[in-house]
Amino acid sequence: MIEQNHLNEMWKELQDFVKRVEKESSAQKESAKPYIDQIKSILMRELCPEDK
């Protein structure tokens, strides 16, 4: 299990990254989306392990 503080930090970084990507062209947004979704699902699984 990853440390909670570390997860919160990663989650915040992901949110910031998503905000930056939102400002980019739609082509860049589309290419980043699968990575963002994958990272989100990993973080959600770690942040909410009881939700399985």
Coordinates of C-alpha atoms in Angstrom, one line a residue:
M1 CA 0.0 0.0 0.0
I2 CA 1.3 3.4 -1.0
E3 CA 1.5 6.0 1.8
Q4 CA -1.6 8.2 1.9
N5 CA 0.4 11.5 1.8
H6 CA 2.2 10.4 -1.3
L7 CA -1.1 9.4 -2.9
N8 CA -2.7 12.8 -2.2
E9 CA 0.4 14.5 -3.6
M10 CA 0.2 12.3 -6.8
W11 CA -3.5 13.0 -7.1
K12 CA -2.9 16.8 -6.8
E13 CA -0.2 16.6 -9.5
L14 CA -2.5 14.7 -11.8
Q15 CA -5.2 17.3 -11.3
D16 CA -2.7 20.1 -12.2
F17 CA -1.5 18.1 -15.2
V18 CA -5.1 17.6 -16.4
K19 CA -5.6 21.4 -16.1
R20 CA -2.5 22.1 -18.2
V21 CA -3.6 19.5 -20.8
E22 CA -7.0 21.1 -21.0
K23 CA -5.3 24.3 -22.4
E24 CA -3.5 22.3 -25.1
S25 CA -4.8 21.4 -28.6
S26 CA -7.4 18.7 -28.9
A27 CA -4.9 16.4 -30.6
Q28 CA -2.6 16.6 -27.5
K29 CA -5.6 16.1 -25.2
E30 CA -6.6 13.0 -27.1
S31 CA -3.1 11.5 -27.0
A32 CA -2.8 12.2 -23.2
K33 CA -6.3 10.9 -22.3
P34 CA -5.4 7.1 -22.1
Y35 CA -2.5 7.9 -19.8
I36 CA -4.6 10.2 -17.6
D37 CA -7.4 7.6 -17.3
Q38 CA -4.9 4.9 -16.5
I39 CA -3.2 6.9 -13.7
K40 CA -6.6 8.0 -12.3
S41 CA -7.8 4.4 -12.1
I42 CA -4.5 3.3 -10.3
L43 CA -4.8 6.2 -7.9
M44 CA -8.5 5.6 -7.2
R45 CA -7.7 1.9 -6.5
E46 CA -5.0 2.9 -4.0
L47 CA -7.0 5.8 -2.5
C48 CA -10.2 3.7 -2.1
P49 CA -9.2 0.1 -1.6
E50 CA -12.4 -0.7 0.2
D51 CA -14.5 0.2 -2.9
K52 CA -13.6 -3.0 -4.7

